[in-house]
CSV table of C-alpha atoms in Angstrom, one decimal:
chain,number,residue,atom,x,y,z
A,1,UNK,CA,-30.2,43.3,-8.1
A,2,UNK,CA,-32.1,44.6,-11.0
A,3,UNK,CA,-31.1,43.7,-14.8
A,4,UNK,CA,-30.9,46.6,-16.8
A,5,UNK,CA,-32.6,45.8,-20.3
A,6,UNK,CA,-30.5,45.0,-23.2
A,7,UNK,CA,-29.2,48.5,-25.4
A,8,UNK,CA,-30.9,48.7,-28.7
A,9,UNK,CA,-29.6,50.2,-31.4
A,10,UNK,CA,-32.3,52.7,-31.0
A,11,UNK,CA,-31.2,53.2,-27.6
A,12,UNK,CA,-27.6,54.3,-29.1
A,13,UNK,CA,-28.8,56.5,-31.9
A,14,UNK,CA,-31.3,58.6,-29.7
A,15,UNK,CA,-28.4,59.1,-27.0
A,16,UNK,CA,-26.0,60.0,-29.7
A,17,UNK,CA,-28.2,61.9,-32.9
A,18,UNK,CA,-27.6,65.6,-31.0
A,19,UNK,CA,-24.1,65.0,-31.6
A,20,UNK,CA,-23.6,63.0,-34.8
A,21,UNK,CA,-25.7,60.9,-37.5
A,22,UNK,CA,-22.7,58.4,-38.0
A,23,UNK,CA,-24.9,55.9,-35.1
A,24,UNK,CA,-27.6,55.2,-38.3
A,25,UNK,CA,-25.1,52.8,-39.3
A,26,UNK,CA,-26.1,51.0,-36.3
A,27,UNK,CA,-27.4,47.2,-36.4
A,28,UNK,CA,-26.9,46.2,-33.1
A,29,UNK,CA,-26.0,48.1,-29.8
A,30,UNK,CA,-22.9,46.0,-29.1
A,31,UNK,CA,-20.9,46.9,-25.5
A,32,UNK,CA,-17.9,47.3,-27.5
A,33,UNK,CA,-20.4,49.8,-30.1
A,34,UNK,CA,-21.4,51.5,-26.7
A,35,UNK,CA,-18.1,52.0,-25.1
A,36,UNK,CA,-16.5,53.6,-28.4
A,37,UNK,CA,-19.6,55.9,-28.7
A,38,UNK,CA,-19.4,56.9,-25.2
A,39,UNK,CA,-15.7,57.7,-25.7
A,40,UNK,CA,-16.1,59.8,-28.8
A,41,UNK,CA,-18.8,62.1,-27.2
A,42,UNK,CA,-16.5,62.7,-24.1
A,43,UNK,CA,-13.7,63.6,-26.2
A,44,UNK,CA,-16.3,66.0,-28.6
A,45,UNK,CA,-17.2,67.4,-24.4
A,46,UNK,CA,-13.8,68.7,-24.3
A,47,UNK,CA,-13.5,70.9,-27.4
A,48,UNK,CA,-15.5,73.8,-26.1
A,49,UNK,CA,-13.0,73.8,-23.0
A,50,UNK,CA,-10.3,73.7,-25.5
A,51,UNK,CA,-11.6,76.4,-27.5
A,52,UNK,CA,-12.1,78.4,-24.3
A,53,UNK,CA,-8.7,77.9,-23.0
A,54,UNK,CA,-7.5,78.8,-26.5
A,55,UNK,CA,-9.5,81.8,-26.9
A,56,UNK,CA,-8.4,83.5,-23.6
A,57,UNK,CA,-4.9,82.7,-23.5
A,58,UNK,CA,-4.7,84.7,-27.0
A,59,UNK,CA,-3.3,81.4,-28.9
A,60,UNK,CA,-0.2,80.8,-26.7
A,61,UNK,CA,1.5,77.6,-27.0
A,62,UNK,CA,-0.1,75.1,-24.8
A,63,UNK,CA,-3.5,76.0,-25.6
A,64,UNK,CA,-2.8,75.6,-29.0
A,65,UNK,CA,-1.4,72.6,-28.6
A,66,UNK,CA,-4.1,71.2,-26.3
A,67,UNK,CA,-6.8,71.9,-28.8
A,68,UNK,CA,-4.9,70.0,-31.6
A,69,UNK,CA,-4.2,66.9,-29.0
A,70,UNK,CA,-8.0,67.1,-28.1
A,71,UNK,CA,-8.9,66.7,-32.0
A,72,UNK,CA,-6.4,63.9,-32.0
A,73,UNK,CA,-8.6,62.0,-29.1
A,74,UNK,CA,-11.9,63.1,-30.9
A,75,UNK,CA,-10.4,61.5,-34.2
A,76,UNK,CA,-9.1,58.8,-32.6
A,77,UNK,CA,-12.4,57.4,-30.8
A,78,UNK,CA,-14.0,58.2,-34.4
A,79,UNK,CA,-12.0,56.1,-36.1
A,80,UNK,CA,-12.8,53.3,-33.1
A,81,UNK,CA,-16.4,54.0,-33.6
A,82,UNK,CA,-16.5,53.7,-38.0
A,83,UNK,CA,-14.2,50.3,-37.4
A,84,UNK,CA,-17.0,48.9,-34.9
A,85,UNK,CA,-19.9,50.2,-37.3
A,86,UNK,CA,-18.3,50.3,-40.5
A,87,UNK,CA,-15.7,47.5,-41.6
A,88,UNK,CA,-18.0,45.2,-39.3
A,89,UNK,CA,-20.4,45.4,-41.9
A,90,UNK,CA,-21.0,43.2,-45.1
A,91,UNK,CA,-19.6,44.8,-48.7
A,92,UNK,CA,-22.5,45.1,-50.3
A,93,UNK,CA,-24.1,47.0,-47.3
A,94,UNK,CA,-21.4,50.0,-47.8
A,95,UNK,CA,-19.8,50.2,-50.3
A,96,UNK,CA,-15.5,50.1,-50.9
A,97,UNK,CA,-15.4,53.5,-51.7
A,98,UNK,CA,-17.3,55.2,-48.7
A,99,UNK,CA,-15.3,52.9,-46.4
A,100,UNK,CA,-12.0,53.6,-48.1
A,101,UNK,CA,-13.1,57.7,-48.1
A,102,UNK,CA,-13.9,57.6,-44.3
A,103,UNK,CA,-10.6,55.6,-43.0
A,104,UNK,CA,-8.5,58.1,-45.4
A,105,UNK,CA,-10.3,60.8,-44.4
A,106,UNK,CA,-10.3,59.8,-40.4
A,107,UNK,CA,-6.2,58.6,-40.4
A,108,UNK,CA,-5.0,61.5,-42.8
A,109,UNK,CA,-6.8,64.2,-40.5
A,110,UNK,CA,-5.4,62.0,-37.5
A,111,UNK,CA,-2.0,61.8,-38.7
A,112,UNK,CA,-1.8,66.3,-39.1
A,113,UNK,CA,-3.9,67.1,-36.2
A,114,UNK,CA,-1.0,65.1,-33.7
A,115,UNK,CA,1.4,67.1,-35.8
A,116,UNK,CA,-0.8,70.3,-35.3
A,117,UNK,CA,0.0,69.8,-31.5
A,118,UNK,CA,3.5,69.4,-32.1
A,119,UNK,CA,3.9,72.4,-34.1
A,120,UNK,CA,1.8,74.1,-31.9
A,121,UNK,CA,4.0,74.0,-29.1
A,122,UNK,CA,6.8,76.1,-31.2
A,123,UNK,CA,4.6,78.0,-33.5
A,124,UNK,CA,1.1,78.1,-32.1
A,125,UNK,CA,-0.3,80.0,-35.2
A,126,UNK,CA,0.7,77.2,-37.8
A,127,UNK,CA,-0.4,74.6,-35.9
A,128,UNK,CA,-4.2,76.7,-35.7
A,129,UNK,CA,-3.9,76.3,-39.1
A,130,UNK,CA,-3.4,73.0,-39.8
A,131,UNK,CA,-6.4,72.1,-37.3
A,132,UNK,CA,-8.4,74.4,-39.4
A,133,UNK,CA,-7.4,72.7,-42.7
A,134,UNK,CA,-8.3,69.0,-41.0
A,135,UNK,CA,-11.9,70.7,-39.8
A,136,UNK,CA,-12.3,72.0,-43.8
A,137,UNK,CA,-11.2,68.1,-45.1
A,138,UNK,CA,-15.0,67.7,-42.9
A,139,UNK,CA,-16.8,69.4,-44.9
A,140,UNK,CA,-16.6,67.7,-48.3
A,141,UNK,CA,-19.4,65.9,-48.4
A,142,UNK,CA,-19.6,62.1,-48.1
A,143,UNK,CA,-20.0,60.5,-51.8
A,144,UNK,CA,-23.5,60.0,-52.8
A,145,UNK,CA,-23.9,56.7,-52.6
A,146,UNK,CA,-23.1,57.1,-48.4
A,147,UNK,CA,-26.1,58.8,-47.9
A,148,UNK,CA,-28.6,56.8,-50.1
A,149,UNK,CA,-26.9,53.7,-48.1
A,150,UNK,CA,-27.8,54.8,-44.7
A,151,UNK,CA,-31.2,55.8,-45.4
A,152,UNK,CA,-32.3,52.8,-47.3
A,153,UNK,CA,-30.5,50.8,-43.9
A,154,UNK,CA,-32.0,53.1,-41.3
């Protein structure tokens, strides 16, 4: 029986940078750390069937509804993956306010895109939109300091 070698943090980051940049937070390539990441990019594998689905069904109901739930999962194994590389890591590595901007920003968008799919199921157009208000909360920027963090860490 051969012994794989032991995940680096490297390892994790070059498997995940296509996707996301969150992994340069990454100190140690921990199973739990590995399991979370490889749980978030199967749920980001399912948005382009979502969107399909979506897209030919001209925004029925179910659809609709599907592509909210499948944000939900995609927020939900984010939020898995900033508690394991995030809140695991010392204060003065990242600071209060970038850790209190990403939970608020992760939960809020959680907590409308499972009522997205609710709505969705009665009035497919409104819940559209309030998946596309979640995905604009995305773009704001992360405060400055968040970026000057990760690089001086990386």
């Amino acid at each position: 029986m051969a012994v794989l070698p032991r995940a680096t943090p490297e390892r994790l980051s070059a498997f995940s940078d296509g996707v996301f940049a969150v992994l340069s937070y990454a100190t140690e390539a921990t199973p739990r750390l590995l399991w979370f990441n490889f749980a978030h990019l199967f749920s980001m594998s399912l948005l382009p069937l979502s969107t399909a689905w979506m897209a030919v069904s001209e925004l029925s109901p179910q659809p609709v509804a599907f592509y909210a739930a499948v944000f939900f999962l995609v927020n939900a194994t984010y939020i898995c993956l900033i508690r394991e590389l995030i809140d695991r890591r010392p204060i003065d590595q990242i600071s209060p306010n970038v850790r209190r901007i990403m939970r608020v920003r992760s939960i809020t968008t959680l907590c409308l895109f499972g009522f997205a799919a609710a709505v969705a199921l009665e009035y497919p157009r409104a819940g559209l939109g309030i998946c596309i208000l979640c995905l604009i909360v995305y773009l704001k920027p992360d405060p400055p300091e968040a970026g000057a963090r990760r690089r001086r860490h990386v």
